[in-house]
PDB file of C-alpha atoms and ligand atoms in Angstrom:
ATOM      1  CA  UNK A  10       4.460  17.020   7.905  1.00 97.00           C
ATOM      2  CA  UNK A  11       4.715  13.323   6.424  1.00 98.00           C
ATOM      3  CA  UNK A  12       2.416  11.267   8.270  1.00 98.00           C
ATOM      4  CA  UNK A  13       3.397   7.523   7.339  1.00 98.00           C
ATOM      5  CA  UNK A  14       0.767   4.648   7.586  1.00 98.00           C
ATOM      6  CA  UNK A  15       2.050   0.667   7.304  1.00 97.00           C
ATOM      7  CA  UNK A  16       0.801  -2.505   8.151  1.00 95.00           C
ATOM      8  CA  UNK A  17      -0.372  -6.086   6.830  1.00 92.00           C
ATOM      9  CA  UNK A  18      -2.761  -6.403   3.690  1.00 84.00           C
ATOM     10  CA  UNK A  19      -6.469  -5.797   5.287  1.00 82.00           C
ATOM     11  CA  UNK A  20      -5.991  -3.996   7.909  1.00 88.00           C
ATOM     12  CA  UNK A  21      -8.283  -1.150   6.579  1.00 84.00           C
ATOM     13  CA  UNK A  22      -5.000   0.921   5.688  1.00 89.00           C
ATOM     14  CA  UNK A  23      -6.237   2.152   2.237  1.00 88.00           C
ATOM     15  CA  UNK A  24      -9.130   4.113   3.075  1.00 89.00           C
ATOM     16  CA  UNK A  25      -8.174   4.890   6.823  1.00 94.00           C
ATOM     17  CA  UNK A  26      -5.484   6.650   5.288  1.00 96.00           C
ATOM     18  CA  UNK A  27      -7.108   8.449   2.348  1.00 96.00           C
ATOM     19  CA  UNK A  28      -9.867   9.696   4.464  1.00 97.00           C
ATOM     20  CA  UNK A  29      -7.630  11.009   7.173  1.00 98.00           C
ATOM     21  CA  UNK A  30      -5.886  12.270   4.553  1.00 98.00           C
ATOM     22  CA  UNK A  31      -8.931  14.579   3.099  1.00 96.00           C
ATOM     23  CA  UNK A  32      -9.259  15.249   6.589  1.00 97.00           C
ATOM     24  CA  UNK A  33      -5.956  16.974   7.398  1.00 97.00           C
ATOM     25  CA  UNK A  34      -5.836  18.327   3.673  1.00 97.00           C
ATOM     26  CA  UNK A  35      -2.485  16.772   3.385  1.00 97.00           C
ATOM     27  CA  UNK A  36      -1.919  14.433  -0.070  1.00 97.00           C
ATOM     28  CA  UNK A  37      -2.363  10.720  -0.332  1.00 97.00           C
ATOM     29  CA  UNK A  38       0.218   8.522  -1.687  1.00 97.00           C
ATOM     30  CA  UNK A  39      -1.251   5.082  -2.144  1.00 96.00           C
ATOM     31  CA  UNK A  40       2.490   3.372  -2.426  1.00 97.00           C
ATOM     32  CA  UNK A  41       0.843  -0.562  -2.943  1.00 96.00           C
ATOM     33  CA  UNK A  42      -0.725   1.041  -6.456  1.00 97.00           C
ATOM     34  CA  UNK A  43       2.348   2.446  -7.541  1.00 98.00           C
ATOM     35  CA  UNK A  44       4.108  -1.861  -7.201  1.00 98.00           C
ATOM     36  CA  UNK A  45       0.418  -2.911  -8.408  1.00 98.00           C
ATOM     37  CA  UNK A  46       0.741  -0.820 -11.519  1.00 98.00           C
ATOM     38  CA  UNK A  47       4.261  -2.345 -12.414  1.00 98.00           C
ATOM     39  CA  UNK A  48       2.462  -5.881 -12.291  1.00 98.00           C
ATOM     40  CA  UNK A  49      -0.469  -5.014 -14.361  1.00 98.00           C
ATOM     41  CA  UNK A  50       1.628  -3.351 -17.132  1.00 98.00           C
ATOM     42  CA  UNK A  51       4.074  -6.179 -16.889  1.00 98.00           C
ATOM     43  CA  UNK A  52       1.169  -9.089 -17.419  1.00 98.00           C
ATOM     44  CA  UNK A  53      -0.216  -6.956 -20.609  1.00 98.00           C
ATOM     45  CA  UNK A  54       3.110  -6.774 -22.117  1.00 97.00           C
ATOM     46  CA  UNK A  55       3.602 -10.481 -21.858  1.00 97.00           C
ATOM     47  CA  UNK A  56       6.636  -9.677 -19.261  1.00 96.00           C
ATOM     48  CA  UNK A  57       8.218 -13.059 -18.371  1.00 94.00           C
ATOM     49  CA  UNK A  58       8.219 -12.616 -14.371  1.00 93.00           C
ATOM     50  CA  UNK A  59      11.598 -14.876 -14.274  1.00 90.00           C
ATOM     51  CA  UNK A  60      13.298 -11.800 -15.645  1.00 93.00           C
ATOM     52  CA  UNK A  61      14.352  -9.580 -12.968  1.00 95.00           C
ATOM     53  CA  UNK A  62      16.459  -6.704 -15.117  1.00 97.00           C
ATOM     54  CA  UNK A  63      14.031  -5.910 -17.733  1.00 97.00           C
ATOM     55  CA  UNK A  64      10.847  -5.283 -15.179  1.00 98.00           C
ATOM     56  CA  UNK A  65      13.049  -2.764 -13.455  1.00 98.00           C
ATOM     57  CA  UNK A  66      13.418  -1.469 -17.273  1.00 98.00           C
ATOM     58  CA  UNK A  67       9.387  -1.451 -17.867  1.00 98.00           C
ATOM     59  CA  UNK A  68       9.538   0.068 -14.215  1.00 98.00           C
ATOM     60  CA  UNK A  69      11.406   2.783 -15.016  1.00 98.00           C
ATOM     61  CA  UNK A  70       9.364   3.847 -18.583  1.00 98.00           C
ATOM     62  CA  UNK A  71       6.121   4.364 -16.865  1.00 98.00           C
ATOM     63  CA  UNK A  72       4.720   7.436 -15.333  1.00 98.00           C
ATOM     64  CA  UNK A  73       2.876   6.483 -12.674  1.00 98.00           C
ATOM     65  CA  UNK A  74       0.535   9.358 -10.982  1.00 97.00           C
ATOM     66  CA  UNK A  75      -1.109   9.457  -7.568  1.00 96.00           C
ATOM     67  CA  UNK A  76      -3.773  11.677  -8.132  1.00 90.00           C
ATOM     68  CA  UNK A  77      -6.108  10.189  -5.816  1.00 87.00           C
ATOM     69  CA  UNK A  78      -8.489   8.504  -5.327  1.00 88.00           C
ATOM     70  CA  UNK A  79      -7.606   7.702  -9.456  1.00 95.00           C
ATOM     71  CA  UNK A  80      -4.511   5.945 -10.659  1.00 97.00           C
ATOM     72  CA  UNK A  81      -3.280   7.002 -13.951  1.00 98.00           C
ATOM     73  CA  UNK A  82      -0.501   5.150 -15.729  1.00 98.00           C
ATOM     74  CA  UNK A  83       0.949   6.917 -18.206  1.00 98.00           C
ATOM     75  CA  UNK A  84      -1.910   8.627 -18.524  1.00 97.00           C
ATOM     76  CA  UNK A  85      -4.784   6.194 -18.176  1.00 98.00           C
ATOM     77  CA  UNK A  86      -6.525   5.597 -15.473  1.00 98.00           C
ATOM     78  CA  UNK A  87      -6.255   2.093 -14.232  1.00 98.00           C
ATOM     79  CA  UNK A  88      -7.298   2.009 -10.661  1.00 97.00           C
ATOM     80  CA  UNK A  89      -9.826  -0.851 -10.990  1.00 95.00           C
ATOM     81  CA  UNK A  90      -7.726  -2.700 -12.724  1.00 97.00           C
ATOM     82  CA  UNK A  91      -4.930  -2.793 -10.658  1.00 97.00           C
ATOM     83  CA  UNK A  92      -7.378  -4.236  -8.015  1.00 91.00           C
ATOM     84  CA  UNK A  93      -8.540  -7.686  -9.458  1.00 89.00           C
ATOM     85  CA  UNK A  94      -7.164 -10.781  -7.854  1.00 84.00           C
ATOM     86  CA  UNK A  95      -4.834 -11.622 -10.813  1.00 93.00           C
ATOM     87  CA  UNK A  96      -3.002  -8.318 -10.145  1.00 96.00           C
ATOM     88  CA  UNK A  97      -3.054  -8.590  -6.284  1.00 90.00           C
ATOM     89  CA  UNK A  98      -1.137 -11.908  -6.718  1.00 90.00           C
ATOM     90  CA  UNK A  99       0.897 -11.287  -9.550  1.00 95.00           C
ATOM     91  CA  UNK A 100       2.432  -7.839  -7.144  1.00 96.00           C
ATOM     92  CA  UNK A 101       4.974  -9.400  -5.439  1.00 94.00           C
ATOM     93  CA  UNK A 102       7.415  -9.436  -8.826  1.00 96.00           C
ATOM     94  CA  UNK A 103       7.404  -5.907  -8.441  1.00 97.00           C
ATOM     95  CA  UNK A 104       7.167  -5.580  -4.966  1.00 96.00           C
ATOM     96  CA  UNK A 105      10.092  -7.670  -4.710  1.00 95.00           C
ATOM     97  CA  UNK A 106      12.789  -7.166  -6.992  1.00 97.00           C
ATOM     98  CA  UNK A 107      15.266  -4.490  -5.486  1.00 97.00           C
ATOM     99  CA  UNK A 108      15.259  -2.818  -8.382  1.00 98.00           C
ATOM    100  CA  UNK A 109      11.658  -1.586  -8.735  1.00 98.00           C
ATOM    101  CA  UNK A 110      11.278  -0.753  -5.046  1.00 98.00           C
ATOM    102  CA  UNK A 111      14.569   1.437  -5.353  1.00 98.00           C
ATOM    103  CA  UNK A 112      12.526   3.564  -8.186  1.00 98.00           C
ATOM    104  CA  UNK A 113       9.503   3.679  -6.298  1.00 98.00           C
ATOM    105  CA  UNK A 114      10.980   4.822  -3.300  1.00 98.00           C
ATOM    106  CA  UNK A 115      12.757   7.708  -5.146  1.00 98.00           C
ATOM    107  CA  UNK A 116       9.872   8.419  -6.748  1.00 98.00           C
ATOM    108  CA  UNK A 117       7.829   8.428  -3.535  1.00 98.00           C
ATOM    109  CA  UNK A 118      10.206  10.521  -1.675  1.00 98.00           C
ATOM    110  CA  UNK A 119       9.858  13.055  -5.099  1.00 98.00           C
ATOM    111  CA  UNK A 120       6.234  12.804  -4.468  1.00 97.00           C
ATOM    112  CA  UNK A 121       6.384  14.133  -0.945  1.00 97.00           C
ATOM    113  CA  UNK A 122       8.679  17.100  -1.825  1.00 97.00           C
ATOM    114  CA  UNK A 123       7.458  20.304   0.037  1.00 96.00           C
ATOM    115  CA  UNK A 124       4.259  18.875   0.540  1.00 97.00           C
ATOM    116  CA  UNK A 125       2.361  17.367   3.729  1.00 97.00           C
ATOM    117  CA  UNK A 126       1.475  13.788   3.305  1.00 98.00           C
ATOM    118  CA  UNK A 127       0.238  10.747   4.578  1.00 98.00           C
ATOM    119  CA  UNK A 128       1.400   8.178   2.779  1.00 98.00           C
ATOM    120  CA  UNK A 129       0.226   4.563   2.887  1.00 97.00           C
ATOM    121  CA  UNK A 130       2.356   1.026   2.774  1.00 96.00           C
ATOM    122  CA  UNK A 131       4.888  -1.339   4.334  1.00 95.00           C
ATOM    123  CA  UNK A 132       8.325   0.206   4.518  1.00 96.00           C
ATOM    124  CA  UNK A 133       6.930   4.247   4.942  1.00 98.00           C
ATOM    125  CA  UNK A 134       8.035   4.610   8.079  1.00 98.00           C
ATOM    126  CA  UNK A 135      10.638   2.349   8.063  1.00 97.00           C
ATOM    127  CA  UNK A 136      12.586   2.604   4.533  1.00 97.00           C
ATOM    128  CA  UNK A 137      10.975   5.255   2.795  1.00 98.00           C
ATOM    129  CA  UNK A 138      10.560   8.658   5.435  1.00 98.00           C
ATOM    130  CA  UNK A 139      12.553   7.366   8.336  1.00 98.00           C
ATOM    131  CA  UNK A 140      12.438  10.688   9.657  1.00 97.00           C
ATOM    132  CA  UNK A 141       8.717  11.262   9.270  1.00 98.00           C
ATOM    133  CA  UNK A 142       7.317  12.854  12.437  1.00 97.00           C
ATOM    134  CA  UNK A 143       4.111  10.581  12.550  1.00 98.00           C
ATOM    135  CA  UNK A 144       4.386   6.921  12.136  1.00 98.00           C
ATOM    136  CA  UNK A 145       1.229   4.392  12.407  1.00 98.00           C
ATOM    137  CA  UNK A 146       1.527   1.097  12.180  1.00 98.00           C
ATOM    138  CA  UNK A 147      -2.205   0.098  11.345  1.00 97.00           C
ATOM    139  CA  UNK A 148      -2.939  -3.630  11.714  1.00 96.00           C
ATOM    140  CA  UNK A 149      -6.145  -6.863  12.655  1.00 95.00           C
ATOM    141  CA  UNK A 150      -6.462 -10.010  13.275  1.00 95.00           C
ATOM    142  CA  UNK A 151      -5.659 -12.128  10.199  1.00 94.00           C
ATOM    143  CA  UNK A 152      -9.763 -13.250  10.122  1.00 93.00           C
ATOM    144  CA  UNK A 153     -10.836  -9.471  10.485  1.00 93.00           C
ATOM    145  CA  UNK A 154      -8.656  -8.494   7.673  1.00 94.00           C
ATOM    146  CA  UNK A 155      -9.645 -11.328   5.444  1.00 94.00           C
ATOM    147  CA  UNK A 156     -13.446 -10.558   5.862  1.00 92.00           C
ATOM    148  CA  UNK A 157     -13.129  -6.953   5.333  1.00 89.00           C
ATOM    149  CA  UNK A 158     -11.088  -8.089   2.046  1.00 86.00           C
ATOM    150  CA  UNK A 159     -13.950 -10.665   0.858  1.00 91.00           C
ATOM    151  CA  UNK A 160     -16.162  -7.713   1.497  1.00 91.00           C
ATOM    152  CA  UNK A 161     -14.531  -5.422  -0.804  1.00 84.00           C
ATOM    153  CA  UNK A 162     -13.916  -8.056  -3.445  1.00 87.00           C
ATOM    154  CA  UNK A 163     -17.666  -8.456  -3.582  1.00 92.00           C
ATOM    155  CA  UNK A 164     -18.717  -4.876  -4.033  1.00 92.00           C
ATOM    156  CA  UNK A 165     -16.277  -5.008  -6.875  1.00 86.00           C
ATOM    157  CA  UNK A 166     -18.337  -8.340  -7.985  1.00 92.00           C
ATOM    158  CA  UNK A 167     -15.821 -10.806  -7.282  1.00 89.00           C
ATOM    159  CA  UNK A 168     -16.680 -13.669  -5.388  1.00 93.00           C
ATOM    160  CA  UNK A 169     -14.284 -16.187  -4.162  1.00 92.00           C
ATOM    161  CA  UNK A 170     -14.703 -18.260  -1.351  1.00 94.00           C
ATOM    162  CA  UNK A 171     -13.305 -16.762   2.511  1.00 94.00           C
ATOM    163  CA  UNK A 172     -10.959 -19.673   2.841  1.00 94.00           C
ATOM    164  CA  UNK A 173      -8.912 -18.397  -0.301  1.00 93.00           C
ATOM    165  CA  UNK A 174      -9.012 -14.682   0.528  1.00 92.00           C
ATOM    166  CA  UNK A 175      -7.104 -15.986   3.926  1.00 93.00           C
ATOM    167  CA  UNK A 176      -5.052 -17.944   1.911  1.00 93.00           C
ATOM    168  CA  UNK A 177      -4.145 -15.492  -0.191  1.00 89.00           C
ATOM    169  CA  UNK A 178      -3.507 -12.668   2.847  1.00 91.00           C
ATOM    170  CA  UNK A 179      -1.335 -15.230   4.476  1.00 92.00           C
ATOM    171  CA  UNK A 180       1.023 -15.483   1.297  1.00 90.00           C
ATOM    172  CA  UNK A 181       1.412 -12.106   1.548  1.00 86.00           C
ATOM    173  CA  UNK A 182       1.767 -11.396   4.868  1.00 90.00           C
ATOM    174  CA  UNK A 183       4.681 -13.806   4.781  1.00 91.00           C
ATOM    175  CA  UNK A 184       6.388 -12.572   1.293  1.00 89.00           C
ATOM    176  CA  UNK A 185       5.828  -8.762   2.724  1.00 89.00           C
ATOM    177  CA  UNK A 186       7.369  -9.937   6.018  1.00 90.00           C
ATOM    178  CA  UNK A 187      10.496 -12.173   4.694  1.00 92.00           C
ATOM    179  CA  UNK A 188      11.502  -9.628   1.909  1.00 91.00           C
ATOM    180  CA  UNK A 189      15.174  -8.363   2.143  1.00 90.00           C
ATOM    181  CA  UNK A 190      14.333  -5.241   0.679  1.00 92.00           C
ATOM    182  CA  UNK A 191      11.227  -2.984   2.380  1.00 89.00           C
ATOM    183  CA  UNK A 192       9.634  -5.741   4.115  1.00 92.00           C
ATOM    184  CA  UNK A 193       6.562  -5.191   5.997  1.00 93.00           C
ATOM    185  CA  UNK A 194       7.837  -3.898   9.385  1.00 92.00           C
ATOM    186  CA  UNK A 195       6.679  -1.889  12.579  1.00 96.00           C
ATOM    187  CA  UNK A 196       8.877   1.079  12.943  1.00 97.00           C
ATOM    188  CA  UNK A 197      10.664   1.381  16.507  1.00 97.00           C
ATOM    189  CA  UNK A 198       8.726   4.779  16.760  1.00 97.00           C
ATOM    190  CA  UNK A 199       5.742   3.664  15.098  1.00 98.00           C
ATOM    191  CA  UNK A 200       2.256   3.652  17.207  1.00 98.00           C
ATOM    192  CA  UNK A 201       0.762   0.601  16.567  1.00 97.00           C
ATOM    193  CA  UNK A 202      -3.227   0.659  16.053  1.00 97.00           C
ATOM    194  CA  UNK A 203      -5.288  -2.640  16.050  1.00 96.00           C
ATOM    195  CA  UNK A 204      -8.706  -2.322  14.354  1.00 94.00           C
ATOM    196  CA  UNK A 205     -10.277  -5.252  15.310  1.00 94.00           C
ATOM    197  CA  UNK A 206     -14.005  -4.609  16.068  1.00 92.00           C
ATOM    198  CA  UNK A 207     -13.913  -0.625  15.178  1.00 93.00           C
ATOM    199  CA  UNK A 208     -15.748   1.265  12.819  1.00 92.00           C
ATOM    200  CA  UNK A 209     -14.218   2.730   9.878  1.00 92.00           C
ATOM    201  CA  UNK A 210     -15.021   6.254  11.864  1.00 95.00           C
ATOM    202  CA  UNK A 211     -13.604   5.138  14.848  1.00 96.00           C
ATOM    203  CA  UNK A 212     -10.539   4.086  13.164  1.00 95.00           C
ATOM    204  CA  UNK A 213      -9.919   7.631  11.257  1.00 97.00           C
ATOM    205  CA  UNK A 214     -11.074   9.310  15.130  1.00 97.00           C
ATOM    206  CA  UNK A 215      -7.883   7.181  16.321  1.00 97.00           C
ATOM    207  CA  UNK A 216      -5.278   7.722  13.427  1.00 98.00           C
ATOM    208  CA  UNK A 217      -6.342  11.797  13.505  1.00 98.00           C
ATOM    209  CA  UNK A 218      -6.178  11.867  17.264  1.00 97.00           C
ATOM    210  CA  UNK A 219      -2.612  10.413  16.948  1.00 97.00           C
ATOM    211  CA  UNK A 220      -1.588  13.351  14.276  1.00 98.00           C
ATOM    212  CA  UNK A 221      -3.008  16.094  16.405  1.00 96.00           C
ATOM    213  CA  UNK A 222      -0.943  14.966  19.280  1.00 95.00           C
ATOM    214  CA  UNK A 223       2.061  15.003  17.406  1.00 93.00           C
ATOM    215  CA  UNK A 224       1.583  18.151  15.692  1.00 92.00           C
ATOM    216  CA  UNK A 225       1.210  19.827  18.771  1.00 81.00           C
ATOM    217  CA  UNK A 226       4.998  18.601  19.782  1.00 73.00           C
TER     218      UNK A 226
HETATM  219  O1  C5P B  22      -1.377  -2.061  -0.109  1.00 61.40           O
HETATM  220  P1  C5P B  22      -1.630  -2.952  -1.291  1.00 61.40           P
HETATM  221  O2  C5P B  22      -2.384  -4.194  -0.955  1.00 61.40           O
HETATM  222  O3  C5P B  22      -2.250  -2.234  -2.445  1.00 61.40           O
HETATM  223  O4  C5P B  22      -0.183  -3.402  -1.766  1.00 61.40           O
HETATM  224  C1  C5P B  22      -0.003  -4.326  -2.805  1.00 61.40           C
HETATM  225  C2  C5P B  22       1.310  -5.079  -2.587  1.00 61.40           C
HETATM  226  O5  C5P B  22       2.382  -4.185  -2.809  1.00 61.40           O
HETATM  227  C3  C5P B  22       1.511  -5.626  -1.174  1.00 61.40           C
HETATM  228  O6  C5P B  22       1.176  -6.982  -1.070  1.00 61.40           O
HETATM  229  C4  C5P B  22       2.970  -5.480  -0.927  1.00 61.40           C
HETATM  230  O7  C5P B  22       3.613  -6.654  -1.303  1.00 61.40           O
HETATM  231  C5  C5P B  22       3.411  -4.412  -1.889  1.00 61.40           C
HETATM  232  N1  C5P B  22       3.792  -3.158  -1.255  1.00 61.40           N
HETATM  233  C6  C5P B  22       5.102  -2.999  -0.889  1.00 61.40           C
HETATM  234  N2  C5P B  22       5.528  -1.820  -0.371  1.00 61.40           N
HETATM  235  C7  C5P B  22       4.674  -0.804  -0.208  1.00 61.40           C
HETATM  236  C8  C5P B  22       3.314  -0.954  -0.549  1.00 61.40           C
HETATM  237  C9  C5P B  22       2.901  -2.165  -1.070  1.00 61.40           C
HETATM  238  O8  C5P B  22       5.891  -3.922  -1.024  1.00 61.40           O
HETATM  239  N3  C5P B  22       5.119   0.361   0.261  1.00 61.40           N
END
């Protein structure tokens, strides 16, 4: 069964999504890490970000690995990294050049092979597994998501001010929405869950209750 999550930056996707995930025993592909881990490999190298072609080259020499909750490019593990503000800015070259996104969809779609997944990002249930048989569409308020943002940012001892983590969301919210290529939409056949004021338990309560009903059609 392929169980596909999307929705805006904040909305409490990531671990909604692995925990329900654990739950259900099904694997977790984390499909923002796989676009994050073109960037960060990209700024190391130097990359000049003007200079579409060769990222899609860079793109297509890494091995990226899912094996959750750990990121692993070619084989080292770089999920902090790949979650400082430099890299969550610097995404959107990967995340939207045509190019990349075409290998990361294949690659996702590889990924999910024989297996039962749910599988977390912005054009799942749209692009990637348009036939998936459970589609969420997980999203807040713009505030809500920028607080619970500021409050992860802090645990990971980064501390910039509220006012620029909204800034920042809003960016993306419009680049993920205006891109020609996977942008951040709500599938027809998506049911659409709005966090706002719910517990991270109540949240995975809601996205497993939503599963079980469909795996019962
Ligand atoms: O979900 P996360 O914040 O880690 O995603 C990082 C960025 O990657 C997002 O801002 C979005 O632009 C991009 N992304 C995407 N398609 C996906 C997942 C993420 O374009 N399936």
């Amino acid at each position: 069964m392929i169980v596909t999550i999307d929705g805006p930056a904040g909305a409490g996707k990531s671990s909604a999504a692995k925990a329900l995930a654990r739950r259900l025993g099904f694997k977790f592909l984390d499909t923002g890490a796989m676009y994050r881990a073109v960037a960060l490999v990209a700024i190391r190298r130097g990359h000049d970000f003007s200079q579409a072609q060769p990222l899609i080259e860079l793109a297509r020499g890494l091995n990226i690995e899912l094996a959750s909750p750990r990121v692993m490019v070619d084989g080292e593990d770089v999920s902090d990294a790949i979650r400082t503000l430099e890299i969550t800015s610097a995404t959107h070259y990967a995340a939207d050049n045509p190019g990349v996104r075409e290998l990361m969809v294949e690659r996702q779609r590889q990924m999910a092979l024989g297996a039962d997944v749910v599988t977390e990002g912005r054009d799942q249930g749209t692009v990637v597994f348009p036939e998936a048989e459970c589609k969420i569409f997980l999203t807040a308020s713009a505030e809500e998501r920028a607080s619970r943002r500021l409050g992860e940012l802090r645990r990971r001892g980064e501390h910039p001010s509220l006012e620029d983590v909204l800034e920042q969301q809003n960016q993306r919210d419009l680049r993920d929405s205006v891109r020609k290529c996977g942008p951040l939409k709500k599938a027809a056949d998506a049911i659409e869950v709005v966090t706002d004021g719910m517990t991270p338990d109540e949240v995975l309560a809601r996205l497993e209750a939503v599963v079980r009903s469909k795996m019962r059609h």
